[in-house]
Short mmCIF file of C-alpha atoms and ligand atoms in Angstrom, two decimals:
data_model
loop_
_atom_site.label_atom_id
_atom_site.label_comp_id
_atom_site.label_asym_id
_atom_site.label_seq_id
_atom_site.Cartn_x
_atom_site.Cartn_y
_atom_site.Cartn_z
CA MET A 25 0.00 0.00 0.00
CA LYS A 26 1.26 3.49 -0.85
CA PRO A 27 2.12 5.66 2.20
CA GLU A 28 -0.48 8.35 2.85
CA ILE A 29 0.82 11.90 3.03
CA ALA A 30 -0.64 15.34 3.72
CA VAL A 31 0.43 18.05 1.29
CA LEU A 32 0.28 21.62 2.64
CA GLY A 33 0.87 24.94 0.88
CA SER A 34 0.16 25.95 -2.70
CA VAL A 35 3.52 25.85 -4.51
CA TRP A 36 3.05 22.41 -6.02
CA THR A 37 3.17 22.24 -9.80
CA ASN A 38 1.55 19.47 -11.85
CA ASP A 39 4.87 17.69 -12.44
CA VAL A 40 5.49 17.51 -8.67
CA LEU A 41 1.97 16.31 -8.02
CA GLY A 42 2.41 13.73 -10.78
CA ALA A 43 5.67 12.49 -9.22
CA LEU A 44 3.98 12.25 -5.81
CA ASP A 45 0.94 10.48 -7.16
CA GLY A 46 2.90 7.46 -8.37
CA GLN A 47 4.31 6.74 -4.91
CA PHE A 48 2.02 8.22 -2.29
CA THR A 49 -1.65 8.68 -1.62
CA CYS A 50 -1.84 12.45 -1.30
CA HIS A 51 -4.36 14.43 0.75
CA PHE A 52 -4.71 18.21 0.63
CA PRO A 53 -6.31 19.28 3.93
CA ALA A 54 -6.04 23.02 3.21
CA ARG A 55 -8.25 22.57 0.14
CA MET A 56 -11.00 20.83 2.12
CA ALA A 57 -14.22 22.48 3.26
CA GLN A 58 -14.99 22.31 6.99
CA GLU A 59 -17.05 19.07 6.95
CA GLU A 60 -14.66 17.23 4.66
CA ARG A 61 -11.77 18.39 6.85
CA ALA A 62 -13.43 17.03 10.00
CA ALA A 63 -13.96 13.65 8.29
CA PHE A 64 -10.34 13.69 7.07
CA GLU A 65 -9.04 14.37 10.58
CA ARG A 66 -11.21 11.59 12.03
CA ASP A 67 -10.76 8.87 9.39
CA ILE A 68 -7.57 9.53 7.41
CA ALA A 69 -5.23 11.68 9.54
CA PRO A 70 -4.36 8.73 11.85
CA ARG A 71 -2.87 6.96 8.81
CA ILE A 72 -0.82 9.95 7.57
CA ARG A 73 2.89 9.13 7.79
CA ALA A 74 4.39 12.23 6.13
CA VAL A 75 3.70 15.93 5.71
CA LEU A 76 5.04 17.79 2.71
CA THR A 77 4.98 21.51 3.46
CA THR A 78 6.57 24.83 2.52
CA GLY A 79 8.96 27.10 4.40
CA THR A 80 6.22 29.62 5.10
CA VAL A 81 3.38 27.21 5.96
CA GLY A 82 5.60 24.88 8.04
CA LEU A 83 3.97 22.69 10.69
CA ASP A 84 3.44 23.60 14.33
CA ALA A 85 2.92 21.25 17.27
CA SER A 86 -0.90 21.43 17.15
CA GLY A 87 -0.90 20.83 13.38
CA ALA A 88 1.33 17.79 13.87
CA ALA A 89 -0.85 16.49 16.73
CA VAL A 90 -3.55 15.69 14.16
CA TYR A 91 -1.17 13.05 12.72
CA PRO A 92 -0.32 10.45 15.42
CA SER A 93 1.56 8.24 12.92
CA LEU A 94 3.70 11.06 11.51
CA GLU A 95 7.27 9.99 10.70
CA ILE A 96 8.67 12.78 8.51
CA VAL A 97 8.04 16.44 7.67
CA SER A 98 9.58 17.41 4.33
CA VAL A 99 9.93 21.17 3.94
CA HIS A 100 10.12 22.72 0.45
CA GLY A 101 12.51 25.53 1.40
CA VAL A 102 15.65 25.98 3.47
CA GLY A 103 14.07 28.01 6.30
CA VAL A 104 12.42 25.82 8.92
CA ASP A 105 11.36 28.57 11.33
CA ALA A 106 7.68 27.72 10.70
CA VAL A 107 8.22 24.13 11.87
CA ASP A 108 8.17 23.41 15.61
CA LEU A 109 11.47 21.52 15.61
CA GLU A 110 11.36 20.81 19.36
CA ALA A 111 7.90 19.25 19.13
CA MET A 112 8.98 17.12 16.15
CA ALA A 113 12.18 16.00 17.91
CA ALA A 114 10.21 15.06 21.02
CA ARG A 115 8.08 12.75 18.84
CA GLY A 116 11.07 11.38 16.90
CA ILE A 117 9.78 12.91 13.65
CA VAL A 118 12.43 13.54 10.99
CA VAL A 119 12.44 17.07 9.50
CA THR A 120 14.08 17.75 6.13
CA ASN A 121 14.57 20.93 4.07
CA THR A 122 16.04 21.89 0.67
CA PRO A 123 19.39 23.63 1.25
CA ASP A 124 22.00 24.46 -1.42
CA VAL A 125 19.74 24.09 -4.48
CA LEU A 126 18.30 27.58 -3.92
CA THR A 127 21.43 29.40 -2.71
CA GLU A 128 22.48 30.94 -6.04
CA ASP A 129 19.04 32.26 -7.00
CA VAL A 130 18.39 33.75 -3.57
CA ALA A 131 21.82 35.42 -3.64
CA ASP A 132 21.01 36.75 -7.13
CA LEU A 133 17.79 38.28 -5.80
CA ALA A 134 19.63 39.85 -2.84
CA VAL A 135 22.08 41.50 -5.23
CA SER A 136 19.26 42.54 -7.59
CA LEU A 137 17.47 44.20 -4.66
CA LEU A 138 20.66 45.90 -3.52
CA LEU A 139 21.23 47.27 -7.03
CA ALA A 140 17.58 48.22 -7.51
CA GLY A 141 17.61 50.02 -4.15
CA SER A 142 20.90 51.83 -4.61
CA ARG A 143 20.33 52.82 -8.26
CA ARG A 144 16.59 53.35 -7.59
CA ILE A 145 15.55 51.29 -10.63
CA PRO A 146 11.81 51.12 -9.80
CA LEU A 147 11.69 54.88 -9.22
CA LEU A 148 13.48 55.58 -12.51
CA ASP A 149 11.21 53.15 -14.33
CA ARG A 150 8.19 55.06 -13.01
CA TYR A 151 9.88 58.35 -13.98
CA VAL A 152 10.26 57.29 -17.61
CA ARG A 153 6.79 55.73 -17.86
CA ALA A 154 5.16 58.86 -16.41
CA GLY A 155 6.78 61.04 -19.09
CA ALA A 156 8.86 62.88 -16.46
CA TRP A 157 12.01 62.49 -18.57
CA GLU A 158 10.38 64.30 -21.51
CA GLU A 159 9.19 67.00 -19.13
CA LYS A 160 12.80 67.30 -17.85
CA ARG A 161 11.67 66.92 -14.23
CA PRO A 162 14.72 67.11 -11.92
CA LEU A 163 16.48 63.93 -10.84
CA THR A 164 19.20 63.54 -8.23
CA PRO A 165 22.10 61.14 -8.87
CA ALA A 166 22.33 57.81 -7.04
CA ARG A 167 25.37 56.65 -5.04
CA SER A 168 27.92 54.20 -6.50
CA LEU A 169 28.75 50.82 -4.96
CA ARG A 170 32.51 50.67 -5.51
CA GLY A 171 34.40 51.01 -2.23
CA LYS A 172 31.26 50.80 -0.10
CA VAL A 173 30.92 48.33 2.77
CA VAL A 174 28.26 45.65 2.72
CA GLY A 175 27.50 44.01 6.05
CA ILE A 176 26.02 40.53 5.89
CA TYR A 177 24.00 39.34 8.88
CA GLY A 178 24.25 35.52 8.66
CA TYR A 179 27.34 34.42 6.72
CA GLY A 180 26.09 30.97 5.69
CA ARG A 181 25.43 29.54 2.26
CA ILE A 182 23.38 32.48 0.96
CA GLY A 183 25.35 35.16 2.81
CA GLN A 184 28.64 33.93 1.33
CA ALA A 185 27.10 33.66 -2.16
CA VAL A 186 26.00 37.31 -1.82
CA ALA A 187 29.56 38.29 -0.78
CA LEU A 188 31.06 36.50 -3.79
CA ARG A 189 28.87 38.52 -6.12
CA LEU A 190 29.33 41.89 -4.39
CA ARG A 191 33.13 41.59 -4.32
CA ALA A 192 32.93 41.78 -8.12
CA PHE A 193 31.31 45.22 -7.69
CA GLY A 194 34.34 46.40 -5.71
CA MET A 195 32.51 46.32 -2.38
CA GLU A 196 34.11 45.48 0.96
CA ILE A 197 32.56 42.65 2.93
CA ARG A 198 31.90 42.44 6.69
CA TYR A 199 29.62 40.02 8.47
CA TYR A 200 28.15 39.04 11.80
CA GLN A 201 26.94 35.65 12.95
CA ARG A 202 27.32 33.78 16.24
CA SER A 203 30.15 31.46 15.15
CA GLU A 204 33.48 32.66 13.81
CA GLY A 205 32.69 31.83 10.17
CA PRO A 206 34.99 31.31 7.20
CA GLU A 207 36.74 34.73 7.24
CA PRO A 208 37.19 35.67 10.92
CA ALA A 209 39.02 38.91 10.07
CA LEU A 210 35.83 40.24 8.44
CA ARG A 211 33.56 39.36 11.36
CA CYS A 212 32.21 42.21 13.50
CA ALA A 213 31.63 41.74 17.23
CA SER A 214 27.86 42.30 17.04
CA LEU A 215 25.02 43.11 14.67
CA LEU A 216 25.08 46.69 15.97
CA ASP A 217 28.81 47.01 15.16
CA LEU A 218 28.15 45.51 11.73
CA ALA A 219 25.40 48.03 10.98
CA ALA A 220 27.62 50.92 12.13
CA ALA A 221 30.43 49.73 9.82
CA SER A 222 28.18 49.19 6.79
CA ASP A 223 26.68 51.22 3.95
CA PHE A 224 24.43 48.29 3.02
CA LEU A 225 23.14 45.68 5.46
CA VAL A 226 22.01 42.39 3.88
CA LEU A 227 20.00 40.04 6.11
CA ALA A 228 20.63 36.33 5.42
CA THR A 229 19.98 34.61 8.77
CA PRO A 230 17.23 32.12 9.53
CA GLY A 231 14.03 33.46 11.08
CA GLY A 232 12.77 32.20 14.45
CA ALA A 233 13.13 33.20 18.08
CA ALA A 234 16.92 33.77 18.04
CA THR A 235 16.73 36.49 15.37
CA ARG A 236 13.25 37.92 16.05
CA ARG A 237 13.31 41.70 15.52
CA ALA A 238 17.10 41.67 15.85
CA VAL A 239 17.15 44.56 13.38
CA ASP A 240 15.57 47.14 15.67
CA ALA A 241 15.61 50.93 15.88
CA ALA A 242 19.17 50.97 17.26
CA VAL A 243 20.51 48.82 14.39
CA LEU A 244 18.66 50.94 11.80
CA ASP A 245 20.05 54.14 13.36
CA ALA A 246 23.55 52.64 13.25
CA LEU A 247 23.08 51.94 9.53
CA GLY A 248 22.02 55.55 9.21
CA PRO A 249 20.52 58.04 6.75
CA GLU A 250 22.91 57.00 3.95
CA GLY A 251 22.41 53.29 4.66
CA THR A 252 20.31 50.69 2.84
CA LEU A 253 18.71 47.61 4.37
CA VAL A 254 18.26 44.53 2.16
CA ASN A 255 16.16 41.70 3.60
CA ILE A 256 15.95 38.31 1.90
CA ALA A 257 15.95 36.40 5.23
CA ARG A 258 12.59 36.52 7.02
CA GLY A 259 10.29 39.42 7.85
CA SER A 260 10.50 38.44 11.52
CA VAL A 261 14.18 39.47 11.64
CA VAL A 262 13.21 43.16 11.33
CA ASP A 263 11.11 45.32 13.64
CA GLU A 264 8.88 46.49 10.78
CA ALA A 265 7.31 49.37 12.73
CA ALA A 266 10.80 50.65 13.58
CA LEU A 267 11.78 50.29 9.91
CA VAL A 268 8.78 52.32 8.73
CA ALA A 269 9.59 55.01 11.31
CA ALA A 270 13.31 55.15 10.41
CA LEU A 271 12.58 55.43 6.67
CA GLY A 272 9.79 57.96 7.21
CA GLU A 273 11.95 60.16 9.45
CA GLY A 274 14.99 59.97 7.15
CA ARG A 275 17.07 58.11 9.77
CA LEU A 276 17.53 55.26 7.24
CA GLY A 277 18.31 55.90 3.58
CA ALA A 278 16.51 53.08 1.77
CA ALA A 279 15.23 49.52 2.03
CA ALA A 280 14.88 46.67 -0.45
CA LEU A 281 12.70 43.90 0.93
CA ASP A 282 11.62 40.45 -0.22
CA VAL A 283 10.13 39.33 3.10
CA PHE A 284 7.72 40.88 5.59
CA GLU A 285 6.37 40.37 9.10
CA ASP A 286 2.81 39.45 8.05
CA GLU A 287 3.00 38.15 4.48
CA PRO A 288 1.33 38.77 2.11
CA ARG A 289 0.33 41.98 3.89
CA VAL A 290 2.84 44.81 3.42
CA PRO A 291 2.33 48.01 5.43
CA GLY A 292 0.80 50.81 3.34
CA ALA A 293 3.53 53.16 4.57
CA LEU A 294 6.22 50.98 2.96
CA ARG A 295 4.23 50.70 -0.27
CA ALA A 296 3.99 54.48 -0.47
CA MET A 297 7.72 55.21 -0.09
CA ASP A 298 9.89 55.96 -3.11
CA ASN A 299 13.06 54.84 -1.31
CA VAL A 300 11.70 51.31 -0.83
CA VAL A 301 11.86 48.38 -3.28
CA LEU A 302 9.44 45.51 -2.66
CA THR A 303 9.25 41.94 -3.98
CA PRO A 304 6.76 39.25 -2.88
CA HIS A 305 9.02 36.62 -1.18
CA VAL A 306 10.44 35.28 -4.44
CA GLY A 307 14.08 34.53 -3.57
CA SER A 308 13.90 30.96 -4.89
CA PHE A 309 11.11 31.55 -7.39
CA THR A 310 12.73 30.52 -10.69
CA VAL A 311 11.71 27.59 -12.86
CA GLU A 312 15.03 25.81 -12.33
CA THR A 313 15.28 26.29 -8.57
CA ARG A 314 11.66 25.49 -7.80
CA ARG A 315 12.04 22.28 -9.83
CA ALA A 316 15.22 21.36 -7.91
CA MET A 317 13.58 22.16 -4.56
CA ALA A 318 10.55 20.02 -5.38
CA ARG A 319 12.80 17.15 -6.53
CA LEU A 320 14.74 17.31 -3.25
CA ALA A 321 11.61 17.64 -1.08
CA VAL A 322 10.08 14.58 -2.77
CA GLY A 323 13.48 12.81 -2.75
CA ASN A 324 13.58 13.12 1.03
CA LEU A 325 10.22 11.35 1.28
CA GLU A 326 11.31 8.66 -1.18
CA ALA A 327 14.52 7.98 0.77
CA HIS A 328 12.65 7.78 4.07
CA PHE A 329 10.01 5.36 2.81
CA ALA A 330 12.68 3.23 1.09
CA GLY A 331 14.26 2.77 4.52
CA ARG A 332 17.26 5.01 3.73
CA PRO A 333 18.37 8.10 5.69
CA ALA A 334 16.76 11.33 4.49
CA LEU A 335 18.89 13.22 1.92
CA THR A 336 18.93 16.56 3.73
CA PRO A 337 17.77 16.24 7.34
CA VAL A 338 17.68 19.39 9.46
CA GLY A 339 20.10 19.48 12.38
P1 NAP B 424 22.68 28.76 6.45
O1 NAP B 424 23.69 28.27 5.49
O2 NAP B 424 22.29 27.91 7.60
O3 NAP B 424 23.19 30.19 6.98
C1 NAP B 424 22.57 30.87 8.02
C2 NAP B 424 23.63 31.68 8.74
O4 NAP B 424 22.98 32.50 9.71
C3 NAP B 424 24.64 30.79 9.46
O5 NAP B 424 25.93 31.09 9.00
C4 NAP B 424 24.42 31.10 10.93
O6 NAP B 424 25.65 31.17 11.66
C5 NAP B 424 23.73 32.46 10.91
N1 NAP B 424 22.82 32.58 12.05
C6 NAP B 424 21.91 31.67 12.48
N2 NAP B 424 21.30 32.11 13.59
C7 NAP B 424 21.85 33.31 13.88
C8 NAP B 424 21.65 34.25 14.91
N3 NAP B 424 20.76 34.03 15.89
N4 NAP B 424 22.37 35.39 14.89
C9 NAP B 424 23.28 35.61 13.92
N5 NAP B 424 23.53 34.74 12.92
C10 NAP B 424 22.81 33.61 12.89
O7 NAP B 424 21.30 29.11 5.72
P2 NAP B 424 21.10 29.63 4.23
O8 NAP B 424 20.90 28.49 3.32
O9 NAP B 424 22.16 30.64 3.93
O10 NAP B 424 19.68 30.36 4.39
C11 NAP B 424 19.54 31.47 5.28
C12 NAP B 424 18.09 31.90 5.39
O11 NAP B 424 17.67 32.57 4.21
C13 NAP B 424 17.05 30.79 5.53
O12 NAP B 424 16.97 30.27 6.83
C14 NAP B 424 15.76 31.49 5.13
O13 NAP B 424 15.13 32.08 6.25
C15 NAP B 424 16.26 32.58 4.18
N6 NAP B 424 15.79 32.33 2.80
C16 NAP B 424 14.96 33.22 2.19
C17 NAP B 424 14.52 32.98 0.90
C18 NAP B 424 13.63 33.95 0.18
O14 NAP B 424 12.88 33.56 -0.70
N7 NAP B 424 13.69 35.23 0.49
C19 NAP B 424 14.90 31.82 0.22
C20 NAP B 424 15.75 30.94 0.87
C21 NAP B 424 16.20 31.19 2.16
P3 NAP B 424 25.67 30.90 13.23
O15 NAP B 424 24.83 29.68 13.49
O16 NAP B 424 27.13 30.70 13.52
O17 NAP B 424 25.14 32.11 13.92
#
């Protein structure tokens, strides 16, 4: 009999669903109406052995409690802050994610945001479209990147891939994370020190309790009125109200953001600001990377049910 699995989230393309279908009996609880859901939880959930979920949907302890036979949670994404890892460990449930396969595309987006923010590409695009160029409306020059310092908060796979790219722009790299990291001479003593030393601050840490609102008013003030914040990590890493205030009061120069505290809701104040670039959490959203992530997420389930160790277990 095929193992029964619950599939959460809405990123699944037909080729992934086709690949799953051959090996698993799939259930989609989020698509069920209330009555159907109650019947599913009563009759089917006790047989569910795996959950396939996304980095943003995750699985908390109460969600997992519905599945008493759960063996594995396969996350489509590298961030596992939406999964209650302690609760899963206590039940002996394996958690897997999809590291590495998305690193390059997420780093590309971080650099794209940094460039778009510093050279104000969206603003200039609107300027041309609105006919302001023909009307010769005044424009102020942007600032160049060469010789500027980029601070990277979280110097892991993505952080280092961002550094590799930005070195080619003639930028100096600094970073902060808890461990020493691969280039100790470039490591600042704290996030606050990093922000004070940087013209651009790129966030590339995991989300979760340890980084919650780490980028607060003091960090934003240390980055300063000429500074730019780039966030491709998680919205939870930034105190969004403090960010809106710092940008609005001119204490922070600009922000380029892919992630937000309450996605998909983005504060109206941020949407209204010309010195802010916004993208809808799309760091890994390319055809190639999403295909590779899906292959790895499904591959983890296949390995587990074939009696082999998961390909990319967390921790
Ligand atoms: P990684 O290789 O594990 O790197 C994370 C780095 O953050 C590590 O070097 C780690 O070093 C540091 N870190 C962890 N906790 C920290 C803390 N409390 N304070 C300071 N530094 C901390 O992970 P990755 O593959 O680069 O991915 C990083 C994150 O990017 C993911 O967790 C996810 O949230 C985000 N992401 C976003 C998108 C998107 O679409 N925007 C896509 C993919 C990933 P220490 O442990 O030594 O501190």
